[in-house]
Short mmCIF file of C-alpha atoms in Angstrom, two decimals:
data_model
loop_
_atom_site.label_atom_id
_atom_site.label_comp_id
_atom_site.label_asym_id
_atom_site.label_seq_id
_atom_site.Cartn_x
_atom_site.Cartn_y
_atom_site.Cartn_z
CA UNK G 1408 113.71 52.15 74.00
CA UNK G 1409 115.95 55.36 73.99
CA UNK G 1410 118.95 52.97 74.53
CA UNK G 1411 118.15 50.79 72.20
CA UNK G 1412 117.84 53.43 69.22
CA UNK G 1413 120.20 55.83 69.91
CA UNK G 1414 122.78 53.85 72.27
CA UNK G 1415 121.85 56.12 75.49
CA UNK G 1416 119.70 56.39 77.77
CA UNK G 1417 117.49 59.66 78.03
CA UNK G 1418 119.85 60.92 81.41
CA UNK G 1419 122.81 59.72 79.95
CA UNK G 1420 122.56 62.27 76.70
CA UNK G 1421 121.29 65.31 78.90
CA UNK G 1422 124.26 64.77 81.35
CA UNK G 1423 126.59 64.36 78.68
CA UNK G 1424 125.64 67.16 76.57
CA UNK G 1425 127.92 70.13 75.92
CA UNK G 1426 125.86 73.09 74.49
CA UNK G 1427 126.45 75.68 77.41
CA UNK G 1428 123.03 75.99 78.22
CA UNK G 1429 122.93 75.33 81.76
CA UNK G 1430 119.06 75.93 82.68
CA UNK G 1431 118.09 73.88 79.64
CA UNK G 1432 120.05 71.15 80.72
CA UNK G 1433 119.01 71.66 83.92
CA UNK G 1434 115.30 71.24 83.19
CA UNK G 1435 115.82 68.84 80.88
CA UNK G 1436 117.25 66.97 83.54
CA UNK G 1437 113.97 67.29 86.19
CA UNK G 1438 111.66 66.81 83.36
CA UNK G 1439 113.30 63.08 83.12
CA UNK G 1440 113.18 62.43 86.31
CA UNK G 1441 109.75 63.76 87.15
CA UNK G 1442 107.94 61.40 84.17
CA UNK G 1443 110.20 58.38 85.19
CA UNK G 1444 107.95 55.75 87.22
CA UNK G 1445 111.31 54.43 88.32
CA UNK G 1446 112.29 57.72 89.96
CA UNK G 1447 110.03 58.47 92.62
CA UNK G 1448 111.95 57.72 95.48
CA UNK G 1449 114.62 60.22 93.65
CA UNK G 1450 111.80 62.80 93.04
CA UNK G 1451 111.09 62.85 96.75
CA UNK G 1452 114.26 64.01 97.40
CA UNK G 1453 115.29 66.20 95.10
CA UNK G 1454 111.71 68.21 94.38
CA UNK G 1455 111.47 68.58 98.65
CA UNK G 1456 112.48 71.96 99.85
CA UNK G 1457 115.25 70.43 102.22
CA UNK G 1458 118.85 70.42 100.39
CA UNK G 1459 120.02 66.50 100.34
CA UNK G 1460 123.56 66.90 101.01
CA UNK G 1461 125.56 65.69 104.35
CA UNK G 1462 129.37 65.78 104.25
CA UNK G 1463 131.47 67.68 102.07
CA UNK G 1464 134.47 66.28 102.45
CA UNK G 1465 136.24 63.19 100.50
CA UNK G 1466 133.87 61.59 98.62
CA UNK G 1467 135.74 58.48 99.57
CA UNK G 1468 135.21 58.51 102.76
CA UNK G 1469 131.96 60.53 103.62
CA UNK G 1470 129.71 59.17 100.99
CA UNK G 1471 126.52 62.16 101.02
CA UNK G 1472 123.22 61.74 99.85
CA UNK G 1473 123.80 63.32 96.55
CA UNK G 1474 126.21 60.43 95.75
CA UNK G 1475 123.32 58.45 97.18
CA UNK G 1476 120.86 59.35 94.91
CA UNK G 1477 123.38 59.70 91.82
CA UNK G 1478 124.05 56.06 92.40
CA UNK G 1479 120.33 55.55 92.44
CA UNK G 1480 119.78 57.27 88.73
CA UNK G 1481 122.54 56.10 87.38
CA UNK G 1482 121.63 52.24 88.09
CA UNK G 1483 118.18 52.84 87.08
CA UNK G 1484 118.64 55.29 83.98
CA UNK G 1485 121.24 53.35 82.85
CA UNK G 1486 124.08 55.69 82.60
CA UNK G 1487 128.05 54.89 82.31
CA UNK G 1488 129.89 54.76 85.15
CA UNK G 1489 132.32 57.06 84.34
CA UNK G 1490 129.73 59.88 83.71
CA UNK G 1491 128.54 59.20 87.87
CA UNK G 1492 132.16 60.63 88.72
CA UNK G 1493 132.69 64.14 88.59
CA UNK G 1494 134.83 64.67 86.07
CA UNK G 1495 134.44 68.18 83.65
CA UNK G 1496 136.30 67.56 80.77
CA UNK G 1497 135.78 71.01 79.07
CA UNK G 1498 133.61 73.64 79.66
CA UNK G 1499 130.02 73.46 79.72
CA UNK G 1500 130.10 70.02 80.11
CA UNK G 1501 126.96 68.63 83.32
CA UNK G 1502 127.34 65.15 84.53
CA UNK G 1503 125.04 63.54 86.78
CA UNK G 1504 126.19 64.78 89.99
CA UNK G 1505 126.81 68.20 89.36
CA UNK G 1506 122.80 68.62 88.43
CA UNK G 1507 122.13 66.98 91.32
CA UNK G 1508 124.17 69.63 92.99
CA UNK G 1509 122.43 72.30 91.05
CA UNK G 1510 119.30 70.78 92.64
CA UNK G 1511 120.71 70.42 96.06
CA UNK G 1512 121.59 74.28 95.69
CA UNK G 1513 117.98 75.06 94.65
CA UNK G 1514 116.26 73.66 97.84
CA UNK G 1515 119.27 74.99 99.86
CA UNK G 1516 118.13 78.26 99.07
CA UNK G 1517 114.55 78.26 99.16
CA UNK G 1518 114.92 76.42 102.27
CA UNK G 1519 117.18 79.87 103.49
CA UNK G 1520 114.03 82.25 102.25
CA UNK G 1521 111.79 79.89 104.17
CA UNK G 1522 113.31 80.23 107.24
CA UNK G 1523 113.81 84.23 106.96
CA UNK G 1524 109.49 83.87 106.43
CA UNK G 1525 108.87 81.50 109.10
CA UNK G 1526 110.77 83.79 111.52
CA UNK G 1527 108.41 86.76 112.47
CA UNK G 1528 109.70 90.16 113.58
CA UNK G 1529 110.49 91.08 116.84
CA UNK G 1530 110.77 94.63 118.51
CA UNK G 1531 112.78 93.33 120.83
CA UNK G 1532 115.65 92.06 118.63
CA UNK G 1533 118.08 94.36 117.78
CA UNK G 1534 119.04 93.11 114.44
CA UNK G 1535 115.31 93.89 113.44
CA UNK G 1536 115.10 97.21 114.21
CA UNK G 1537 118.40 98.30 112.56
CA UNK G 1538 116.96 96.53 109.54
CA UNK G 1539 113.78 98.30 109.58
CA UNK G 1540 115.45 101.74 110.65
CA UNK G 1541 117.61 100.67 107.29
CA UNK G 1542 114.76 100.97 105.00
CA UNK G 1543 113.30 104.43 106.57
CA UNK G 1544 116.55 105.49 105.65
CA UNK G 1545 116.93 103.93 101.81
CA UNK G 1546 113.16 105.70 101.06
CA UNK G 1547 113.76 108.90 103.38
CA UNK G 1548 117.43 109.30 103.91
CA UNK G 1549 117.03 113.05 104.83
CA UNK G 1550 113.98 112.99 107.29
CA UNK G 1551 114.49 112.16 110.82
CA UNK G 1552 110.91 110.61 112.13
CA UNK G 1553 109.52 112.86 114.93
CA UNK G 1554 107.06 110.51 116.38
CA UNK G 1555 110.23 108.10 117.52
CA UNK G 1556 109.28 104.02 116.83
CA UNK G 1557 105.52 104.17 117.29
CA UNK G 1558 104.34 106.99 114.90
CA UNK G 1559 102.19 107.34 111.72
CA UNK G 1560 104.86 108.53 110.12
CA UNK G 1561 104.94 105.11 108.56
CA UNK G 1562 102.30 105.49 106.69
CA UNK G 1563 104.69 108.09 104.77
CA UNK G 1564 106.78 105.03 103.05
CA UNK G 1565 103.50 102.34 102.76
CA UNK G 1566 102.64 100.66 105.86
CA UNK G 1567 99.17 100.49 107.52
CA UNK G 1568 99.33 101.80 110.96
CA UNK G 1569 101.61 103.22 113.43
CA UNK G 1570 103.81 100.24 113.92
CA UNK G 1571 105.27 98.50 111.04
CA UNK G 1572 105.38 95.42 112.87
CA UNK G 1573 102.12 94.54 112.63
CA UNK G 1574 102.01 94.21 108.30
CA UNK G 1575 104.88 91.53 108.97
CA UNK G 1576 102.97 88.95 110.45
CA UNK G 1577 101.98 87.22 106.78
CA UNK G 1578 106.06 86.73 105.24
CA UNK G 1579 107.76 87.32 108.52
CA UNK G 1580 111.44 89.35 108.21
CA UNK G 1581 111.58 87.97 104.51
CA UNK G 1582 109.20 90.93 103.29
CA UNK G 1583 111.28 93.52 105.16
CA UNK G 1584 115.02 91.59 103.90
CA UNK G 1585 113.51 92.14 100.27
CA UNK G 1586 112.42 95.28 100.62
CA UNK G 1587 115.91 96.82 101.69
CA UNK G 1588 117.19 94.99 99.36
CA UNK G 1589 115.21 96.91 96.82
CA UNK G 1590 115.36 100.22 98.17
CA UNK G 1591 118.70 99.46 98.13
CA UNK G 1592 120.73 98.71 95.48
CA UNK G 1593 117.87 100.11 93.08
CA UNK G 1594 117.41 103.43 95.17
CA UNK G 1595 116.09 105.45 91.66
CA UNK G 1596 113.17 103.03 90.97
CA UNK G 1597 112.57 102.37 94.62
CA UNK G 1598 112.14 106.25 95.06
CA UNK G 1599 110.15 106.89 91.68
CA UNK G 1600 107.69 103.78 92.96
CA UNK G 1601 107.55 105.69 96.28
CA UNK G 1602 106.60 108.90 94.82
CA UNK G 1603 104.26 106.84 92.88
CA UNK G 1604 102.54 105.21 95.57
CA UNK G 1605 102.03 109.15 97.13
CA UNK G 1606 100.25 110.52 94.12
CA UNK G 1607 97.05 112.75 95.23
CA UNK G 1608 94.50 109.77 93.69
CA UNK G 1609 96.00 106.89 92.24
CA UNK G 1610 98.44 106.43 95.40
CA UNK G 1611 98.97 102.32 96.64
CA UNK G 1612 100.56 101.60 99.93
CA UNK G 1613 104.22 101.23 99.05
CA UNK G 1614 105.16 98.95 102.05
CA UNK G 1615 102.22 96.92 101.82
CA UNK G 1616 102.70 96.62 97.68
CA UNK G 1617 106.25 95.00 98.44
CA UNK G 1618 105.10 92.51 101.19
CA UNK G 1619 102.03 90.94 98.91
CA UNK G 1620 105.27 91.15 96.57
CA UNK G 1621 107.11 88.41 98.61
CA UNK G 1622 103.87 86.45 99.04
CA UNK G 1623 103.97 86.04 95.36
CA UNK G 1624 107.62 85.07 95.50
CA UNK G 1625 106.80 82.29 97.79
CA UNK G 1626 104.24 81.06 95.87
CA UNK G 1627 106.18 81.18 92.56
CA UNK G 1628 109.18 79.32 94.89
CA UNK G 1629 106.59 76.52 95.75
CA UNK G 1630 105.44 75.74 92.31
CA UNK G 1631 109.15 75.57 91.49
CA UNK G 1632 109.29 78.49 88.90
CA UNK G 1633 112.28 80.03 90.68
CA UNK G 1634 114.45 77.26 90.32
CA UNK G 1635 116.16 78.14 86.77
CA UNK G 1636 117.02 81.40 88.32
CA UNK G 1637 119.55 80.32 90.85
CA UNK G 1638 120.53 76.97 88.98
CA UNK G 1639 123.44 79.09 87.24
CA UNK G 1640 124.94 80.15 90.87
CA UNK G 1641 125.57 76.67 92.05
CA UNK G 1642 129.25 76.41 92.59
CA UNK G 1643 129.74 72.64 92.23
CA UNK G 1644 133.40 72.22 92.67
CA UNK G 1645 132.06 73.58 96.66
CA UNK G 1646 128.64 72.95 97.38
CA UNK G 1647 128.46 74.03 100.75
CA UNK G 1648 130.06 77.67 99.70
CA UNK G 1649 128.16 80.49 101.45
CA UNK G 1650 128.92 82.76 99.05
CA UNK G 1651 126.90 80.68 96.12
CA UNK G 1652 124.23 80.42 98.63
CA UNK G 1653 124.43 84.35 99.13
CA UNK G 1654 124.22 84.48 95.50
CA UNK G 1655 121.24 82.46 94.78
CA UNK G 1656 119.44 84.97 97.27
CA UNK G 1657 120.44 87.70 95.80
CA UNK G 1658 118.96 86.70 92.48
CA UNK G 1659 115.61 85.60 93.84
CA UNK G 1660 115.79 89.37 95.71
CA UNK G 1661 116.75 90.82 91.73
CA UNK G 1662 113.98 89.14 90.75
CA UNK G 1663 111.60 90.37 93.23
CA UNK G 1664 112.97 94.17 92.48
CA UNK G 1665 112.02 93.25 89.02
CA UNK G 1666 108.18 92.53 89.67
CA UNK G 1667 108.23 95.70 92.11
CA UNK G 1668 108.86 97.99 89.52
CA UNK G 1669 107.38 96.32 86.59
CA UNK G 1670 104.21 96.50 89.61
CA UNK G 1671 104.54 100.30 89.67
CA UNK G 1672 105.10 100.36 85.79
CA UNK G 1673 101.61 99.17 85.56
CA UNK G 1674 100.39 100.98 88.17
CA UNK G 1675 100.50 104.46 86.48
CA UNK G 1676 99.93 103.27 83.01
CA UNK G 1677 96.04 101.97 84.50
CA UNK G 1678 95.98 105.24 86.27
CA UNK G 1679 93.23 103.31 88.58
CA UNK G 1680 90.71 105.34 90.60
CA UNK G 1681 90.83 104.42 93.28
CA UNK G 1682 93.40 101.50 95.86
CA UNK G 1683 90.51 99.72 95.97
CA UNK G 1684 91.61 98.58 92.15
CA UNK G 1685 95.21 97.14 93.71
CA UNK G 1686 94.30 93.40 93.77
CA UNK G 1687 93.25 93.45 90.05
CA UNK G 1688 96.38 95.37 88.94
CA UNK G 1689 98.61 93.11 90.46
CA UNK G 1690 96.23 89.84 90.17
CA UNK G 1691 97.04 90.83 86.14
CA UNK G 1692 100.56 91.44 86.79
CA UNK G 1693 100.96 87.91 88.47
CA UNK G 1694 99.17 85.85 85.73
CA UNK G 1695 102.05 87.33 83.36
CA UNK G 1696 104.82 86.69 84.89
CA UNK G 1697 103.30 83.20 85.76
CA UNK G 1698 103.10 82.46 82.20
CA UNK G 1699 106.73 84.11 81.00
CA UNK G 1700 108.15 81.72 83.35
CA UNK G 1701 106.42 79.05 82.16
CA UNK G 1702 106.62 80.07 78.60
CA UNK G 1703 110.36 80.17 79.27
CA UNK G 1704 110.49 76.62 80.79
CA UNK G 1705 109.09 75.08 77.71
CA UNK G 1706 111.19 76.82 75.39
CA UNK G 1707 114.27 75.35 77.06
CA UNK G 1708 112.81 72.21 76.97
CA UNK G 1709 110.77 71.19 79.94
CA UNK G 1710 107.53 70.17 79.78
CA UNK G 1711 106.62 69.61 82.85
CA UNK G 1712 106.83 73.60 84.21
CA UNK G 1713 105.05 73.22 87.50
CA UNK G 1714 106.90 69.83 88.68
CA UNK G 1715 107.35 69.12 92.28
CA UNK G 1716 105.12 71.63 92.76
CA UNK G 1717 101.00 71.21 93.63
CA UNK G 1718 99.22 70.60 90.65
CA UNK G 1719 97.81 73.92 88.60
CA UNK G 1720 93.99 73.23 87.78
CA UNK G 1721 92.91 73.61 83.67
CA UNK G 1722 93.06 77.70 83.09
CA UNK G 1723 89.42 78.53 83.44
CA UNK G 1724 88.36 75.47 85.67
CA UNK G 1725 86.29 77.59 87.72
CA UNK G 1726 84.03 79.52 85.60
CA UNK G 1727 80.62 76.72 85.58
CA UNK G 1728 81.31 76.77 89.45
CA UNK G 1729 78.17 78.61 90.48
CA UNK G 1730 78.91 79.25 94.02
CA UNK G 1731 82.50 80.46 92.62
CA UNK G 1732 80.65 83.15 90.51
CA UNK G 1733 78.10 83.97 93.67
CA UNK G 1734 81.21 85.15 95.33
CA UNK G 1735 83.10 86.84 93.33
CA UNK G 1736 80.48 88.77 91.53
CA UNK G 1737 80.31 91.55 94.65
CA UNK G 1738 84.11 90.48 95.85
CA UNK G 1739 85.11 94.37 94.61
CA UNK G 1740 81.24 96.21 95.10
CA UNK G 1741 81.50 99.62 96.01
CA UNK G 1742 78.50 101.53 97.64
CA UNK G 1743 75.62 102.28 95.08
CA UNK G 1744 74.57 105.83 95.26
CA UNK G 1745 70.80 104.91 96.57
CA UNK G 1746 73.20 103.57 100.00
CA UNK G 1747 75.46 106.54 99.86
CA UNK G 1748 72.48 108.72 99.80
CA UNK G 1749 70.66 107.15 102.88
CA UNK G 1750 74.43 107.74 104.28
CA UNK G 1751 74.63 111.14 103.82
CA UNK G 1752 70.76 111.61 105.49
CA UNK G 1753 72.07 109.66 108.52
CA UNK G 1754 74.50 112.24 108.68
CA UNK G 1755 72.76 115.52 108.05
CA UNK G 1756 70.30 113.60 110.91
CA UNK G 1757 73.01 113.15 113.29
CA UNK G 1758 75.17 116.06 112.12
CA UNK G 1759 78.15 114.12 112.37
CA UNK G 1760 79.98 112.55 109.80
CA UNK G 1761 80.85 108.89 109.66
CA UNK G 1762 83.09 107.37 112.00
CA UNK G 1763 84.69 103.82 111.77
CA UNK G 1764 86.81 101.84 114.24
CA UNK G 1765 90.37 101.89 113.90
CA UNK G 1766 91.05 99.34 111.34
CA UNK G 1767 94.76 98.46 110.05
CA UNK G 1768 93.07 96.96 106.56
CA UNK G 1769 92.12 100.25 105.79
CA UNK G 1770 94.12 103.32 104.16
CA UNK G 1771 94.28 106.02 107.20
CA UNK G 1772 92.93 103.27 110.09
CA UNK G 1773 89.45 104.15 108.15
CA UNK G 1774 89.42 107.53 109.80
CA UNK G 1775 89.86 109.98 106.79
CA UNK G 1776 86.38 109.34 104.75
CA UNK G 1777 84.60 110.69 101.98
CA UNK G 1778 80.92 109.66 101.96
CA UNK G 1779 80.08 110.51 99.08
CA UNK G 1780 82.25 108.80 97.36
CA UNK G 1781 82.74 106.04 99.95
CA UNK G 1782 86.32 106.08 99.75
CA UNK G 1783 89.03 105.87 102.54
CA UNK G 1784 92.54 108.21 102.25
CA UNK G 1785 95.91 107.68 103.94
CA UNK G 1786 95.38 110.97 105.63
CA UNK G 1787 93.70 114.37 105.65
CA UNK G 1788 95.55 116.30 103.49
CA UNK G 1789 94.74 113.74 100.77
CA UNK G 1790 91.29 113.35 101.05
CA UNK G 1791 91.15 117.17 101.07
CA UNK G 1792 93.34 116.90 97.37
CA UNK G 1793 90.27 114.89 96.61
CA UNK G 1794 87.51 116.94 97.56
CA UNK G 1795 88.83 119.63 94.99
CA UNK G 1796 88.49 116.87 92.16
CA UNK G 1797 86.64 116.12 89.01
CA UNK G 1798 85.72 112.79 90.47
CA UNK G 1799 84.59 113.99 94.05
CA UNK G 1800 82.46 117.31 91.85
CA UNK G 1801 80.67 114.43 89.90
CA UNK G 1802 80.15 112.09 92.79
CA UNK G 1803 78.17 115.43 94.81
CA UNK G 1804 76.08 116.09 91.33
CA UNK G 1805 75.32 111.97 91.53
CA UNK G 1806 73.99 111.97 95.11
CA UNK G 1807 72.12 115.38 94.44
CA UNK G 1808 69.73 113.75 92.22
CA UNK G 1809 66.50 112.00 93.51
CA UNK G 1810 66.93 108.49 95.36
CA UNK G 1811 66.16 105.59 93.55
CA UNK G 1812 63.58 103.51 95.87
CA UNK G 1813 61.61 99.93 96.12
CA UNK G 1814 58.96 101.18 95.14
CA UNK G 1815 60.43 102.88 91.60
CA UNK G 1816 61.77 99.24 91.11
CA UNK G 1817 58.51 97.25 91.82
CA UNK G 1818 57.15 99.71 89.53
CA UNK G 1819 59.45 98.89 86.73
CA UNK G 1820 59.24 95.64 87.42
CA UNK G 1821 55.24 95.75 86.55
CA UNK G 1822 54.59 94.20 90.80
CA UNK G 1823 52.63 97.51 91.67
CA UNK G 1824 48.96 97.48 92.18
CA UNK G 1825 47.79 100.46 89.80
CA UNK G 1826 44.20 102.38 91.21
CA UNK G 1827 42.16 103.01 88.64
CA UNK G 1828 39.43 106.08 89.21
CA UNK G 1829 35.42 105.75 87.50
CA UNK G 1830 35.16 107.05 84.63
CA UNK G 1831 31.65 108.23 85.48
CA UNK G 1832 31.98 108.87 89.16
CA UNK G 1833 28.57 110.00 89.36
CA UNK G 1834 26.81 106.78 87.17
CA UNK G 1835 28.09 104.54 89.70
CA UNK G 1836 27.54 105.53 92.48
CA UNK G 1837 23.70 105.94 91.75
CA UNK G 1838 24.28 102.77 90.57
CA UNK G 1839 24.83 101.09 94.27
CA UNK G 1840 22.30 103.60 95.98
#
């Protein structure tokens, strides 16, 4: 129908359009592909995470799968021959094959991120510990650890336990790539975030903050909301240049700098009270970015944001799921004072305070506690900072006041059994002699 109105097909005009605007033209170009029925072979190949080229050499000789697949859209899109060839008549000008390039590029490096996440780190490798030696250094370049490799001096710059190696397991030497990266070439907001993240109350785990960062960088790279970013570093007169490729990895590393501190932006403007609030803070953080990007998409002209990617369910698809509510309700429950309170009588029983098993989920390994307030710290020099607080002061006068018990709430609930005495005593008992 397009051709028959207007002369072109739908391809043709977006590969022959000259406005400059590479990303719109770009996603112009996948949204015509991804709502063709005749393009699912094509959609296979160019939405998979594996780049589709083979030989780089003369096209006349070494025909590669991009030529493949351009030959493919072109015969069923029905665009001119001349536009298959790569030929850039002036600037700004995309034909066929150089957006399948662009595309090509895009999976090329994802598929290089993938493989730095798949590969997990090793103490043994040499190459890993000078990386993760290099980001002691970006956050702490004038303190020499004392404790050597295995220390809990770590926990200084945001990890979880005495060996960093451990909080890698999840995004592999990725997480610790990105972080130097950030700490970095943007040393002043990497050290602002880390002085942040060490703040008496409101501190986060710096280390951990930027791993859960990659995980979100993953995910945004699976539902193909990355791919505008690198489009522009695609150097299509050399697709198999290494330096493009570098480039395209840098960019998805700006961009995860970017979230970091826009993370630690909104961080200290909630001014939450606790870590405990992390996963909402950054929960909140991901749903806007999610939607800029998208929000961006369709403004350059793609309507199909999340293509090639798994399918997003309606915004608010969950809330009638019952079960989904069950859950969730107490995902975040802190102790109520009535538990803290039989808490603190275990311990004034015992005279002992609480202990907990070394866990590497919790700030400290769980060992630096406040019952009262049934909060963990990083170490004992914070939680003392907290026991001089507002918050801790009012927690104490909480706890102080009479426990709230069963019984008070079957009584307020009207399920007690109330005992009524005679009102003439004497009369009735006369009565049954």
């Amino acid at each position: 129908m397009d051709q028959l109105v207007f002369g072109q097909s739908e391809l043709q005009r977006i590969c022959s359009a000259a406005n400059g605007d590479t990303r719109g033209q770009m996603l112009q170009f996948r949204t015509a592909l991804a709502l063709s029925s005749a393009f699912i072979h094509t959609c296979n190949v160019v939405f998979d995470f594996e780049p589709f080229e083979v030989g780089w050499g003369d096209w006349d000789v070494h025909l590669s799968k991009v030529d493949t697949v351009a030959k493919e859209v072109a015969q069923k899109g029905s665009v001119d021959e001349h536009n298959v060839v790569y030929v850039v008549e002036h600037s700004g000008v995309l034909n066929l094959r150089s957006c399948l390039h662009r595309c090509s590029f895009a999976n090329r490096t994802f598929a290089q991120l993938f493989s730095l996440k798949d590969q997990p780190y090793d103490s043994s490798n040499a190459k890993h510990e000078a990386t993760l030696e290099q980001l002691w250094s970006n956050l702490k370049p004038d303190v020499r650890r004392s404790g050597g490799r295995i220390t809990k001096e770590w926990g200084e710059i945001g990890f979880q336990g005495t060996d960093p190696m451990t909080d890698f397991r999840g995004m592999g030497i990725l997480s610790l790539h990105q972080l130097v990266h950030f700490t970095a070439k943007y040393s002043v907001e990497a050290q602002r975030a880390l002085a942040d993240s060490n703040h008496p109350t409101r501190w986060y785990p710096f280390s951990v903050a930027g791993i859960n960062i990659t995980g979100f960088i993953v995910d945004l790279i699976r539902e193909r909301l990355l791919d505008p970013l690198v489009y522009e570093f695609a150097d299509v007169h050399n697709p198999g240049s290494d330096i493009s490729l570098e480039n395209g990895v840098n960019a998805v590393n700006d961009f995860y700098s970017t979230i970091f501190t826009r993370f630690n932006d909104l961080w200290v403007r909630s001014n939450p009270r606790d870590a405990m609030m992390f996963p909402v803070i950054f929960n909140s953080l991901k749903d806007t970015i999610r939607h800029e990007l998208k929000a961006q998409a369709h403004q350059r002209g793609n309507s199909a944001s999340n293509m090639g990617g798994p399918k997003q369910r309606k915004k608010g698809a969950h809330c009638k799921k019952k079960y989904y509510k069950r859950s969730h309700a107490t995902k975040c429950r802190a102790r109520d004072i009535d538990q803290i309170q039989d808490d603190l009588k275990v311990e004034v029983a015992t005279g002992k305070k609480m202990e907990f098993e070394k866990d590497e989920d919790l700030p400290g390994l769980g060992q630096y506690y406040c019952t009262p307030c049934a909060r963990h710290f990083i170490d004992a020099k914070t939680r003392d900072v907290h026991l001089a607080t507002k918050v801790h002061k009012r927690r104490m006068k909480d706890v102080a006041q009479k426990q709230y018990t069963h019984a008070e709430a079957a009584m307020a609930a009207g399920k007690t059994i109330e005992k009524y005495t005679p009102a003439h005593p004497d009369a009735s008992s006369k009565m049954e002699e």
